[in-house]
PDB file of C-alpha atoms in Angstrom:
ATOM      1  CA  UNK A 532      10.347  69.682 -55.329  1.00 39.00           C
ATOM      2  CA  UNK A 533       6.824  68.296 -55.411  1.00 44.00           C
ATOM      3  CA  UNK A 534       6.858  68.416 -59.222  1.00 43.00           C
ATOM      4  CA  UNK A 535       9.681  65.876 -59.236  1.00 42.00           C
ATOM      5  CA  UNK A 536       7.829  63.301 -57.152  1.00 42.00           C
ATOM      6  CA  UNK A 537       6.514  61.613 -60.274  1.00 41.00           C
ATOM      7  CA  UNK A 538      10.061  60.548 -61.183  1.00 41.00           C
ATOM      8  CA  UNK A 539      11.946  57.629 -59.740  1.00 45.00           C
ATOM      9  CA  UNK A 540      15.326  59.310 -60.031  1.00 51.00           C
ATOM     10  CA  UNK A 541      16.320  62.780 -58.961  1.00 54.00           C
ATOM     11  CA  UNK A 542      18.921  64.912 -60.814  1.00 58.00           C
ATOM     12  CA  UNK A 543      22.172  64.925 -58.867  1.00 61.00           C
ATOM     13  CA  UNK A 544      23.638  68.306 -57.942  1.00 58.00           C
ATOM     14  CA  UNK A 545      26.778  69.524 -56.218  1.00 58.00           C
ATOM     15  CA  UNK A 546      26.974  71.236 -52.840  1.00 55.00           C
ATOM     16  CA  UNK A 547      26.646  75.014 -52.958  1.00 53.00           C
ATOM     17  CA  UNK A 548      27.961  77.431 -54.022  1.00 61.00           C
ATOM     18  CA  UNK A 549      28.357  76.273 -57.678  1.00 65.00           C
ATOM     19  CA  UNK A 550      25.033  74.481 -58.056  1.00 66.00           C
ATOM     20  CA  UNK A 551      22.896  77.280 -56.614  1.00 76.00           C
ATOM     21  CA  UNK A 552      23.194  79.136 -59.939  1.00 84.00           C
ATOM     22  CA  UNK A 553      23.000  76.033 -62.166  1.00 89.00           C
ATOM     23  CA  UNK A 554      20.201  74.140 -63.856  1.00 91.00           C
ATOM     24  CA  UNK A 555      19.494  70.406 -63.834  1.00 90.00           C
ATOM     25  CA  UNK A 556      18.171  68.532 -66.842  1.00 89.00           C
ATOM     26  CA  UNK A 557      14.504  68.831 -65.784  1.00 87.00           C
ATOM     27  CA  UNK A 558      14.806  72.627 -65.789  1.00 90.00           C
ATOM     28  CA  UNK A 559      15.636  72.785 -69.492  1.00 91.00           C
ATOM     29  CA  UNK A 560      12.019  72.086 -70.400  1.00 89.00           C
ATOM     30  CA  UNK A 561      10.931  75.281 -68.629  1.00 91.00           C
ATOM     31  CA  UNK A 562      13.427  77.870 -69.847  1.00 92.00           C
ATOM     32  CA  UNK A 563      12.017  81.341 -70.370  1.00 91.00           C
ATOM     33  CA  UNK A 564      14.907  82.462 -72.583  1.00 94.00           C
ATOM     34  CA  UNK A 565      17.156  80.574 -74.960  1.00 96.00           C
ATOM     35  CA  UNK A 566      20.756  80.409 -73.683  1.00 96.00           C
ATOM     36  CA  UNK A 567      23.110  81.597 -76.414  1.00 97.00           C
ATOM     37  CA  UNK A 568      26.048  80.423 -74.286  1.00 98.00           C
ATOM     38  CA  UNK A 569      25.589  77.135 -72.435  1.00 98.00           C
ATOM     39  CA  UNK A 570      28.101  75.357 -70.190  1.00 97.00           C
ATOM     40  CA  UNK A 571      27.309  71.688 -69.555  1.00 97.00           C
ATOM     41  CA  UNK A 572      28.945  69.857 -66.654  1.00 94.00           C
ATOM     42  CA  UNK A 573      28.981  66.096 -67.165  1.00 94.00           C
ATOM     43  CA  UNK A 574      30.156  63.404 -69.545  1.00 96.00           C
ATOM     44  CA  UNK A 575      27.217  61.005 -69.643  1.00 94.00           C
ATOM     45  CA  UNK A 576      24.454  60.579 -72.174  1.00 93.00           C
ATOM     46  CA  UNK A 577      22.166  63.229 -70.680  1.00 94.00           C
ATOM     47  CA  UNK A 578      24.928  65.845 -70.757  1.00 96.00           C
ATOM     48  CA  UNK A 579      25.941  65.053 -74.326  1.00 97.00           C
ATOM     49  CA  UNK A 580      22.387  64.799 -75.652  1.00 97.00           C
ATOM     50  CA  UNK A 581      21.520  68.263 -74.339  1.00 97.00           C
ATOM     51  CA  UNK A 582      24.857  69.598 -75.573  1.00 98.00           C
ATOM     52  CA  UNK A 583      23.983  68.338 -79.067  1.00 97.00           C
ATOM     53  CA  UNK A 584      20.446  69.712 -78.941  1.00 97.00           C
ATOM     54  CA  UNK A 585      21.463  73.222 -77.932  1.00 98.00           C
ATOM     55  CA  UNK A 586      24.407  73.205 -80.348  1.00 98.00           C
ATOM     56  CA  UNK A 587      22.025  72.347 -83.192  1.00 97.00           C
ATOM     57  CA  UNK A 588      19.706  75.153 -82.090  1.00 97.00           C
ATOM     58  CA  UNK A 589      22.558  77.656 -82.315  1.00 97.00           C
ATOM     59  CA  UNK A 590      23.899  77.863 -78.790  1.00 98.00           C
ATOM     60  CA  UNK A 591      27.643  78.153 -78.097  1.00 98.00           C
ATOM     61  CA  UNK A 592      28.154  74.979 -76.018  1.00 98.00           C
ATOM     62  CA  UNK A 593      31.054  74.001 -73.782  1.00 98.00           C
ATOM     63  CA  UNK A 594      31.223  70.613 -72.024  1.00 98.00           C
ATOM     64  CA  UNK A 595      33.103  70.304 -68.726  1.00 97.00           C
ATOM     65  CA  UNK A 596      34.015  66.797 -67.584  1.00 96.00           C
ATOM     66  CA  UNK A 597      36.208  65.637 -64.718  1.00 94.00           C
ATOM     67  CA  UNK A 598      37.335  62.448 -66.483  1.00 94.00           C
ATOM     68  CA  UNK A 599      39.599  61.602 -69.405  1.00 94.00           C
ATOM     69  CA  UNK A 600      36.863  60.570 -71.883  1.00 94.00           C
ATOM     70  CA  UNK A 601      33.126  61.091 -72.075  1.00 96.00           C
ATOM     71  CA  UNK A 602      30.671  58.150 -72.045  1.00 96.00           C
ATOM     72  CA  UNK A 603      33.068  55.979 -70.051  1.00 90.00           C
ATOM     73  CA  UNK A 604      30.858  52.861 -70.152  1.00 89.00           C
ATOM     74  CA  UNK A 605      30.684  52.750 -73.960  1.00 95.00           C
ATOM     75  CA  UNK A 606      33.208  51.310 -76.395  1.00 96.00           C
ATOM     76  CA  UNK A 607      36.283  53.523 -76.558  1.00 96.00           C
ATOM     77  CA  UNK A 608      36.487  53.740 -80.378  1.00 96.00           C
ATOM     78  CA  UNK A 609      32.882  54.857 -80.696  1.00 96.00           C
ATOM     79  CA  UNK A 610      32.928  57.391 -77.873  1.00 96.00           C
ATOM     80  CA  UNK A 611      36.186  58.939 -79.096  1.00 95.00           C
ATOM     81  CA  UNK A 612      34.807  59.421 -82.569  1.00 95.00           C
ATOM     82  CA  UNK A 613      31.616  60.926 -81.135  1.00 96.00           C
ATOM     83  CA  UNK A 614      33.680  63.494 -79.218  1.00 96.00           C
ATOM     84  CA  UNK A 615      35.550  64.379 -82.424  1.00 95.00           C
ATOM     85  CA  UNK A 616      32.315  64.733 -84.395  1.00 94.00           C
ATOM     86  CA  UNK A 617      30.833  66.960 -81.686  1.00 96.00           C
ATOM     87  CA  UNK A 618      33.965  69.111 -81.751  1.00 96.00           C
ATOM     88  CA  UNK A 619      33.640  69.433 -85.534  1.00 94.00           C
ATOM     89  CA  UNK A 620      30.086  70.657 -84.937  1.00 95.00           C
ATOM     90  CA  UNK A 621      31.476  73.410 -82.700  1.00 97.00           C
ATOM     91  CA  UNK A 622      31.111  71.965 -79.190  1.00 98.00           C
ATOM     92  CA  UNK A 623      34.128  72.608 -76.967  1.00 98.00           C
ATOM     93  CA  UNK A 624      35.389  70.084 -74.394  1.00 98.00           C
ATOM     94  CA  UNK A 625      37.363  70.676 -71.188  1.00 97.00           C
ATOM     95  CA  UNK A 626      38.482  67.320 -69.747  1.00 97.00           C
ATOM     96  CA  UNK A 627      39.986  66.617 -66.324  1.00 96.00           C
ATOM     97  CA  UNK A 628      38.099  69.732 -65.235  1.00 95.00           C
ATOM     98  CA  UNK A 629      35.426  70.671 -62.692  1.00 93.00           C
ATOM     99  CA  UNK A 630      33.479  73.816 -61.817  1.00 93.00           C
ATOM    100  CA  UNK A 631      34.314  75.088 -58.324  1.00 91.00           C
ATOM    101  CA  UNK A 632      32.621  78.471 -58.727  1.00 91.00           C
ATOM    102  CA  UNK A 633      29.820  80.197 -60.631  1.00 92.00           C
ATOM    103  CA  UNK A 634      29.331  83.957 -60.296  1.00 93.00           C
ATOM    104  CA  UNK A 635      25.899  85.309 -61.170  1.00 91.00           C
ATOM    105  CA  UNK A 636      25.811  88.659 -63.006  1.00 90.00           C
ATOM    106  CA  UNK A 637      23.117  90.782 -64.589  1.00 87.00           C
ATOM    107  CA  UNK A 638      24.278  89.864 -68.097  1.00 89.00           C
ATOM    108  CA  UNK A 639      24.939  86.169 -67.430  1.00 91.00           C
ATOM    109  CA  UNK A 640      27.407  84.117 -65.428  1.00 94.00           C
ATOM    110  CA  UNK A 641      31.143  83.786 -64.983  1.00 95.00           C
ATOM    111  CA  UNK A 642      32.083  80.128 -64.673  1.00 95.00           C
ATOM    112  CA  UNK A 643      35.434  79.467 -63.026  1.00 95.00           C
ATOM    113  CA  UNK A 644      37.052  76.148 -63.927  1.00 95.00           C
ATOM    114  CA  UNK A 645      39.371  74.098 -61.732  1.00 94.00           C
ATOM    115  CA  UNK A 646      42.329  75.006 -63.980  1.00 94.00           C
ATOM    116  CA  UNK A 647      41.685  78.700 -63.421  1.00 95.00           C
ATOM    117  CA  UNK A 648      40.076  79.471 -66.782  1.00 96.00           C
ATOM    118  CA  UNK A 649      36.919  81.580 -66.733  1.00 96.00           C
ATOM    119  CA  UNK A 650      34.007  81.166 -69.154  1.00 97.00           C
ATOM    120  CA  UNK A 651      31.066  83.454 -69.842  1.00 96.00           C
ATOM    121  CA  UNK A 652      27.683  81.725 -69.980  1.00 97.00           C
ATOM    122  CA  UNK A 653      23.972  82.476 -70.018  1.00 96.00           C
ATOM    123  CA  UNK A 654      23.151  79.181 -68.297  1.00 95.00           C
ATOM    124  CA  UNK A 655      25.049  76.325 -66.659  1.00 95.00           C
ATOM    125  CA  UNK A 656      23.659  72.790 -66.724  1.00 95.00           C
ATOM    126  CA  UNK A 657      24.741  70.161 -64.220  1.00 93.00           C
ATOM    127  CA  UNK A 658      24.046  66.778 -65.854  1.00 92.00           C
ATOM    128  CA  UNK A 659      26.147  64.639 -63.532  1.00 88.00           C
ATOM    129  CA  UNK A 660      23.768  61.763 -62.966  1.00 83.00           C
ATOM    130  CA  UNK A 661      20.548  61.003 -61.161  1.00 81.00           C
ATOM    131  CA  UNK A 662      19.905  59.515 -57.740  1.00 81.00           C
ATOM    132  CA  UNK A 663      17.156  57.099 -56.644  1.00 83.00           C
ATOM    133  CA  UNK A 664      14.228  59.045 -55.228  1.00 81.00           C
ATOM    134  CA  UNK A 665      13.434  57.060 -52.091  1.00 83.00           C
ATOM    135  CA  UNK A 666      12.846  59.866 -49.581  1.00 82.00           C
ATOM    136  CA  UNK A 667       9.642  59.390 -47.625  1.00 82.00           C
ATOM    137  CA  UNK A 668       9.233  55.696 -48.402  1.00 85.00           C
ATOM    138  CA  UNK A 669      10.226  54.671 -44.892  1.00 88.00           C
ATOM    139  CA  UNK A 670      12.655  52.016 -46.098  1.00 90.00           C
ATOM    140  CA  UNK A 671      14.882  52.225 -43.043  1.00 89.00           C
ATOM    141  CA  UNK A 672      11.848  51.884 -40.769  1.00 90.00           C
ATOM    142  CA  UNK A 673      11.100  48.423 -42.130  1.00 93.00           C
ATOM    143  CA  UNK A 674      14.706  47.336 -42.681  1.00 93.00           C
ATOM    144  CA  UNK A 675      15.106  47.648 -46.465  1.00 94.00           C
ATOM    145  CA  UNK A 676      18.826  48.094 -47.120  1.00 94.00           C
ATOM    146  CA  UNK A 677      20.304  50.594 -49.563  1.00 92.00           C
ATOM    147  CA  UNK A 678      23.857  50.992 -50.853  1.00 90.00           C
ATOM    148  CA  UNK A 679      26.166  53.991 -50.575  1.00 85.00           C
ATOM    149  CA  UNK A 680      24.572  55.565 -53.654  1.00 81.00           C
ATOM    150  CA  UNK A 681      21.103  55.357 -52.112  1.00 85.00           C
ATOM    151  CA  UNK A 682      19.909  52.535 -54.384  1.00 90.00           C
ATOM    152  CA  UNK A 683      17.788  49.697 -53.018  1.00 93.00           C
ATOM    153  CA  UNK A 684      19.749  46.454 -52.746  1.00 95.00           C
ATOM    154  CA  UNK A 685      18.100  43.432 -54.362  1.00 95.00           C
ATOM    155  CA  UNK A 686      19.064  39.859 -55.230  1.00 94.00           C
ATOM    156  CA  UNK A 687      18.748  38.177 -58.627  1.00 92.00           C
ATOM    157  CA  UNK A 688      14.976  37.908 -58.155  1.00 92.00           C
ATOM    158  CA  UNK A 689      14.589  41.597 -57.192  1.00 94.00           C
ATOM    159  CA  UNK A 690      13.949  40.719 -53.558  1.00 95.00           C
ATOM    160  CA  UNK A 691      15.134  43.272 -51.001  1.00 95.00           C
ATOM    161  CA  UNK A 692      16.585  42.591 -47.558  1.00 96.00           C
ATOM    162  CA  UNK A 693      12.964  42.295 -46.383  1.00 96.00           C
ATOM    163  CA  UNK A 694      11.706  39.064 -48.018  1.00 95.00           C
ATOM    164  CA  UNK A 695       8.182  40.379 -48.633  1.00 95.00           C
ATOM    165  CA  UNK A 696       9.364  43.547 -50.411  1.00 95.00           C
ATOM    166  CA  UNK A 697      10.655  43.658 -53.994  1.00 95.00           C
ATOM    167  CA  UNK A 698      12.129  46.506 -56.025  1.00 94.00           C
ATOM    168  CA  UNK A 699      12.666  46.978 -59.769  1.00 93.00           C
ATOM    169  CA  UNK A 700      13.743  49.737 -62.107  1.00 91.00           C
ATOM    170  CA  UNK A 701      15.943  52.747 -61.546  1.00 89.00           C
ATOM    171  CA  UNK A 702      15.679  52.659 -57.730  1.00 91.00           C
ATOM    172  CA  UNK A 703      17.919  49.560 -57.853  1.00 92.00           C
ATOM    173  CA  UNK A 704      20.520  51.417 -59.968  1.00 87.00           C
ATOM    174  CA  UNK A 705      21.346  48.518 -62.276  1.00 87.00           C
ATOM    175  CA  UNK A 706      20.687  49.514 -65.892  1.00 88.00           C
ATOM    176  CA  UNK A 707      18.662  52.698 -65.670  1.00 88.00           C
ATOM    177  CA  UNK A 708      16.562  52.467 -68.816  1.00 89.00           C
ATOM    178  CA  UNK A 709      12.783  52.462 -69.186  1.00 90.00           C
ATOM    179  CA  UNK A 710      12.619  49.237 -71.275  1.00 92.00           C
ATOM    180  CA  UNK A 711      14.754  47.459 -68.664  1.00 93.00           C
ATOM    181  CA  UNK A 712      12.395  48.489 -65.866  1.00 92.00           C
ATOM    182  CA  UNK A 713       9.426  47.265 -67.935  1.00 93.00           C
ATOM    183  CA  UNK A 714      11.084  43.908 -68.579  1.00 92.00           C
ATOM    184  CA  UNK A 715      11.952  43.544 -64.907  1.00 93.00           C
ATOM    185  CA  UNK A 716       8.314  44.216 -64.024  1.00 93.00           C
ATOM    186  CA  UNK A 717       7.123  41.657 -66.545  1.00 92.00           C
ATOM    187  CA  UNK A 718       9.530  39.050 -65.208  1.00 92.00           C
ATOM    188  CA  UNK A 719       8.484  39.664 -61.615  1.00 92.00           C
ATOM    189  CA  UNK A 720       4.781  39.460 -62.475  1.00 92.00           C
ATOM    190  CA  UNK A 721       5.355  36.186 -64.340  1.00 91.00           C
ATOM    191  CA  UNK A 722       7.446  34.919 -61.446  1.00 89.00           C
ATOM    192  CA  UNK A 723       4.527  35.415 -59.051  1.00 89.00           C
ATOM    193  CA  UNK A 724       1.503  34.766 -61.231  1.00 90.00           C
ATOM    194  CA  UNK A 725       2.493  33.164 -64.533  1.00 84.00           C
ATOM    195  CA  UNK A 726       4.876  30.876 -66.316  1.00 79.00           C
ATOM    196  CA  UNK A 727       8.579  31.311 -65.622  1.00 72.00           C
ATOM    197  CA  UNK A 728      10.331  33.547 -68.153  1.00 75.00           C
ATOM    198  CA  UNK A 729      13.968  34.087 -69.012  1.00 79.00           C
ATOM    199  CA  UNK A 730      15.718  36.614 -66.828  1.00 82.00           C
ATOM    200  CA  UNK A 731      17.248  39.708 -68.354  1.00 86.00           C
ATOM    201  CA  UNK A 732      20.819  39.357 -69.521  1.00 88.00           C
ATOM    202  CA  UNK A 733      22.086  42.805 -68.548  1.00 89.00           C
ATOM    203  CA  UNK A 734      25.203  42.359 -70.673  1.00 86.00           C
ATOM    204  CA  UNK A 735      23.049  42.298 -73.819  1.00 90.00           C
ATOM    205  CA  UNK A 736      20.866  45.319 -73.076  1.00 93.00           C
ATOM    206  CA  UNK A 737      20.690  47.620 -76.101  1.00 95.00           C
ATOM    207  CA  UNK A 738      21.501  51.257 -75.384  1.00 95.00           C
ATOM    208  CA  UNK A 739      21.606  54.451 -77.420  1.00 96.00           C
ATOM    209  CA  UNK A 740      22.774  58.022 -76.994  1.00 97.00           C
ATOM    210  CA  UNK A 741      20.718  60.393 -79.118  1.00 97.00           C
ATOM    211  CA  UNK A 742      23.424  62.891 -79.861  1.00 97.00           C
ATOM    212  CA  UNK A 743      24.318  64.158 -83.324  1.00 94.00           C
ATOM    213  CA  UNK A 744      25.471  61.738 -84.621  1.00 94.00           C
ATOM    214  CA  UNK A 745      23.710  58.918 -82.754  1.00 95.00           C
ATOM    215  CA  UNK A 746      25.587  56.297 -80.815  1.00 97.00           C
ATOM    216  CA  UNK A 747      24.149  52.840 -80.142  1.00 97.00           C
ATOM    217  CA  UNK A 748      25.480  49.646 -78.634  1.00 97.00           C
ATOM    218  CA  UNK A 749      24.563  46.097 -77.667  1.00 97.00           C
ATOM    219  CA  UNK A 750      26.676  43.595 -75.772  1.00 96.00           C
ATOM    220  CA  UNK A 751      30.200  44.021 -74.485  1.00 96.00           C
ATOM    221  CA  UNK A 752      32.583  46.801 -75.360  1.00 96.00           C
ATOM    222  CA  UNK A 753      36.095  45.752 -76.299  1.00 96.00           C
ATOM    223  CA  UNK A 754      37.425  46.969 -72.951  1.00 95.00           C
ATOM    224  CA  UNK A 755      34.713  45.165 -70.963  1.00 95.00           C
ATOM    225  CA  UNK A 756      35.272  41.940 -72.905  1.00 96.00           C
ATOM    226  CA  UNK A 757      39.001  42.005 -72.177  1.00 95.00           C
ATOM    227  CA  UNK A 758      38.346  42.693 -68.491  1.00 94.00           C
ATOM    228  CA  UNK A 759      36.047  39.665 -68.387  1.00 95.00           C
ATOM    229  CA  UNK A 760      38.849  37.474 -69.694  1.00 95.00           C
ATOM    230  CA  UNK A 761      37.985  37.138 -73.377  1.00 96.00           C
ATOM    231  CA  UNK A 762      40.569  37.089 -76.131  1.00 96.00           C
ATOM    232  CA  UNK A 763      38.934  39.233 -78.767  1.00 97.00           C
ATOM    233  CA  UNK A 764      39.115  40.030 -82.432  1.00 97.00           C
ATOM    234  CA  UNK A 765      38.011  43.467 -83.539  1.00 97.00           C
ATOM    235  CA  UNK A 766      36.280  44.360 -86.802  1.00 97.00           C
ATOM    236  CA  UNK A 767      35.890  48.085 -87.431  1.00 96.00           C
ATOM    237  CA  UNK A 768      35.044  50.410 -90.287  1.00 94.00           C
ATOM    238  CA  UNK A 769      34.806  54.189 -90.665  1.00 89.00           C
ATOM    239  CA  UNK A 770      33.132  55.668 -93.721  1.00 82.00           C
ATOM    240  CA  UNK A 771      30.924  58.354 -95.222  1.00 72.00           C
ATOM    241  CA  UNK A 772      27.430  57.212 -96.060  1.00 69.00           C
ATOM    242  CA  UNK A 773      26.704  57.173 -99.800  1.00 64.00           C
ATOM    243  CA  UNK A 774      24.010  59.828 -99.460  1.00 64.00           C
ATOM    244  CA  UNK A 775      26.687  62.323 -98.340  1.00 63.00           C
ATOM    245  CA  UNK A 776      29.353  61.545-100.939  1.00 65.00           C
ATOM    246  CA  UNK A 777      28.220  64.269-103.363  1.00 67.00           C
ATOM    247  CA  UNK A 778      27.393  66.806-100.642  1.00 64.00           C
ATOM    248  CA  UNK A 779      29.631  69.135 -98.581  1.00 65.00           C
ATOM    249  CA  UNK A 780      28.898  67.071 -95.448  1.00 65.00           C
ATOM    250  CA  UNK A 781      31.876  65.627 -93.604  1.00 68.00           C
ATOM    251  CA  UNK A 782      29.656  63.357 -91.492  1.00 74.00           C
ATOM    252  CA  UNK A 783      31.227  59.962 -90.851  1.00 81.00           C
ATOM    253  CA  UNK A 784      29.916  56.728 -89.419  1.00 90.00           C
ATOM    254  CA  UNK A 785      31.738  54.010 -87.514  1.00 95.00           C
ATOM    255  CA  UNK A 786      30.767  50.386 -86.938  1.00 96.00           C
ATOM    256  CA  UNK A 787      32.508  47.856 -84.766  1.00 97.00           C
ATOM    257  CA  UNK A 788      32.136  44.189 -83.841  1.00 98.00           C
ATOM    258  CA  UNK A 789      33.833  42.603 -80.836  1.00 98.00           C
ATOM    259  CA  UNK A 790      34.252  38.842 -81.357  1.00 98.00           C
ATOM    260  CA  UNK A 791      35.368  36.058 -79.020  1.00 98.00           C
ATOM    261  CA  UNK A 792      38.462  34.627 -80.710  1.00 97.00           C
ATOM    262  CA  UNK A 793      37.895  31.124 -79.284  1.00 97.00           C
ATOM    263  CA  UNK A 794      34.210  30.626 -80.090  1.00 98.00           C
ATOM    264  CA  UNK A 795      33.700  33.173 -82.913  1.00 98.00           C
ATOM    265  CA  UNK A 796      30.684  34.503 -80.975  1.00 98.00           C
ATOM    266  CA  UNK A 797      29.827  38.178 -81.432  1.00 98.00           C
ATOM    267  CA  UNK A 798      30.193  39.696 -77.970  1.00 97.00           C
ATOM    268  CA  UNK A 799      29.250  43.249 -78.902  1.00 97.00           C
ATOM    269  CA  UNK A 800      28.117  45.460 -81.759  1.00 98.00           C
ATOM    270  CA  UNK A 801      28.625  49.214 -81.702  1.00 98.00           C
ATOM    271  CA  UNK A 802      27.782  52.027 -84.091  1.00 97.00           C
ATOM    272  CA  UNK A 803      28.095  55.773 -84.420  1.00 97.00           C
ATOM    273  CA  UNK A 804      26.137  57.458 -87.185  1.00 94.00           C
ATOM    274  CA  UNK A 805      22.741  58.277 -88.595  1.00 89.00           C
ATOM    275  CA  UNK A 806      19.999  55.789 -87.570  1.00 92.00           C
ATOM    276  CA  UNK A 807      22.482  53.927 -85.349  1.00 96.00           C
ATOM    277  CA  UNK A 808      19.768  53.157 -82.802  1.00 96.00           C
ATOM    278  CA  UNK A 809      17.458  51.630 -85.431  1.00 96.00           C
ATOM    279  CA  UNK A 810      20.240  49.467 -86.864  1.00 96.00           C
ATOM    280  CA  UNK A 811      21.577  48.246 -83.518  1.00 97.00           C
ATOM    281  CA  UNK A 812      18.064  47.415 -82.293  1.00 96.00           C
ATOM    282  CA  UNK A 813      17.685  44.918 -85.139  1.00 95.00           C
ATOM    283  CA  UNK A 814      21.206  43.573 -84.761  1.00 96.00           C
ATOM    284  CA  UNK A 815      20.562  43.070 -81.040  1.00 96.00           C
ATOM    285  CA  UNK A 816      18.360  40.078 -81.889  1.00 96.00           C
ATOM    286  CA  UNK A 817      21.325  38.302 -83.453  1.00 96.00           C
ATOM    287  CA  UNK A 818      23.674  39.193 -80.590  1.00 96.00           C
ATOM    288  CA  UNK A 819      21.130  38.045 -77.996  1.00 94.00           C
ATOM    289  CA  UNK A 820      20.704  34.742 -79.840  1.00 95.00           C
ATOM    290  CA  UNK A 821      24.463  34.151 -79.766  1.00 96.00           C
ATOM    291  CA  UNK A 822      25.296  34.780 -83.415  1.00 97.00           C
ATOM    292  CA  UNK A 823      28.848  34.112 -84.544  1.00 98.00           C
ATOM    293  CA  UNK A 824      30.970  36.196 -86.862  1.00 98.00           C
ATOM    294  CA  UNK A 825      30.484  33.432 -89.455  1.00 97.00           C
ATOM    295  CA  UNK A 826      26.704  33.954 -89.180  1.00 97.00           C
ATOM    296  CA  UNK A 827      27.179  37.654 -89.831  1.00 97.00           C
ATOM    297  CA  UNK A 828      29.508  36.978 -92.763  1.00 96.00           C
ATOM    298  CA  UNK A 829      27.074  34.666 -94.520  1.00 96.00           C
ATOM    299  CA  UNK A 830      24.281  37.252 -94.326  1.00 96.00           C
ATOM    300  CA  UNK A 831      23.718  38.800 -97.753  1.00 96.00           C
ATOM    301  CA  UNK A 832      24.219  42.564 -97.774  1.00 93.00           C
ATOM    302  CA  UNK A 833      21.354  44.879 -98.661  1.00 92.00           C
ATOM    303  CA  UNK A 834      22.861  47.459-101.007  1.00 90.00           C
ATOM    304  CA  UNK A 835      23.015  50.434-100.903  1.00 86.00           C
ATOM    305  CA  UNK A 836      22.467  50.817 -97.157  1.00 88.00           C
ATOM    306  CA  UNK A 837      24.529  51.895 -94.199  1.00 89.00           C
ATOM    307  CA  UNK A 838      23.658  48.729 -92.269  1.00 92.00           C
ATOM    308  CA  UNK A 839      25.298  46.491 -94.891  1.00 93.00           C
ATOM    309  CA  UNK A 840      28.693  47.516 -93.537  1.00 94.00           C
ATOM    310  CA  UNK A 841      28.109  45.208 -90.570  1.00 96.00           C
ATOM    311  CA  UNK A 842      27.960  42.144 -92.845  1.00 95.00           C
ATOM    312  CA  UNK A 843      30.795  43.137 -95.172  1.00 95.00           C
ATOM    313  CA  UNK A 844      33.578  43.588 -92.600  1.00 94.00           C
ATOM    314  CA  UNK A 845      35.982  40.723 -93.294  1.00 91.00           C
ATOM    315  CA  UNK A 846      39.425  41.917 -92.204  1.00 91.00           C
ATOM    316  CA  UNK A 847      40.393  42.086 -88.551  1.00 93.00           C
ATOM    317  CA  UNK A 848      41.240  45.597 -87.398  1.00 93.00           C
ATOM    318  CA  UNK A 849      44.122  46.625 -85.200  1.00 89.00           C
ATOM    319  CA  UNK A 850      42.930  47.068 -81.642  1.00 88.00           C
ATOM    320  CA  UNK A 851      43.460  50.698 -80.639  1.00 81.00           C
ATOM    321  CA  UNK A 852      42.812  49.663 -77.040  1.00 82.00           C
ATOM    322  CA  UNK A 853      45.603  47.069 -77.019  1.00 69.00           C
ATOM    323  CA  UNK A 854      47.931  49.609 -78.644  1.00 62.00           C
ATOM    324  CA  UNK A 855      47.112  52.193 -76.003  1.00 63.00           C
ATOM    325  CA  UNK A 856      47.551  49.689 -73.142  1.00 58.00           C
ATOM    326  CA  UNK A 857      50.905  48.581 -74.579  1.00 57.00           C
ATOM    327  CA  UNK A 858      52.109  52.178 -74.831  1.00 53.00           C
ATOM    328  CA  UNK A 859      50.987  52.854 -71.255  1.00 54.00           C
ATOM    329  CA  UNK A 860      52.893  49.790 -70.030  1.00 54.00           C
ATOM    330  CA  UNK A 861      56.088  50.962 -71.748  1.00 51.00           C
TER     331      UNK A 861
END
């Protein structure tokens, strides 16, 4: 446990008995033997990234997730296509499923699923989230309040329930990314000792999932935009990159823009495919500045590139989310 004290978040586990035979993400860097059969419990980015890594290294990987779709906070079109691409690569998914029991044997493990199916595995990874590591800080002794998830409660200026104590980064459980924590620290330092700076707009934080293929996103997903009351137009394309056209590869990319119908402002940009993180990082500047779809359209394409697809999408796409919601209502 002492080795984990350098982290600000602790891998979440389940009560015994299942987790007593399972690994957490930190353990994967200290494996003595390569697991030829790996079961991964979880549907977030850590679970899927490790699933992709071990699949690429030759492991037989199965993902177990209790929900309906993995990566629930990302745009539905992108995450669905990622799941399909991972299945094409050989990764198996069991949705609406949990792991109530793991039996340790000399030659591996027997993993019993909630639907009664049994899987054979060399290792089981629980990647079901991380919790703020606040044990031993004495927060309750001085009156610093935490929420039900154990995260420190702060206001918009990162001030805790004790006015003289501030908290930033993952212990506040807002957007748990290293660059976000750094920006929060910079803002707080400027707030105390320097010129006032713009606060972070958490809706425009750029995120990436380094699976194979990569997934990256900035701004609002279509679902989030609709929940926030926007009427949206969707622009979407799915294609094979030119470099793969004359090869046996069936690798596809997807790009998507979510646009406010009233103002023409680009609310979100999402991509699945090679170098998605690099492309979205650059496009994030435009989204953060409030670019409109007209601004994107008048940008000259750089050909032949993958990124040019973002500036050549002209026709509105049918919203698969609206179609699904309509079918559910019927």
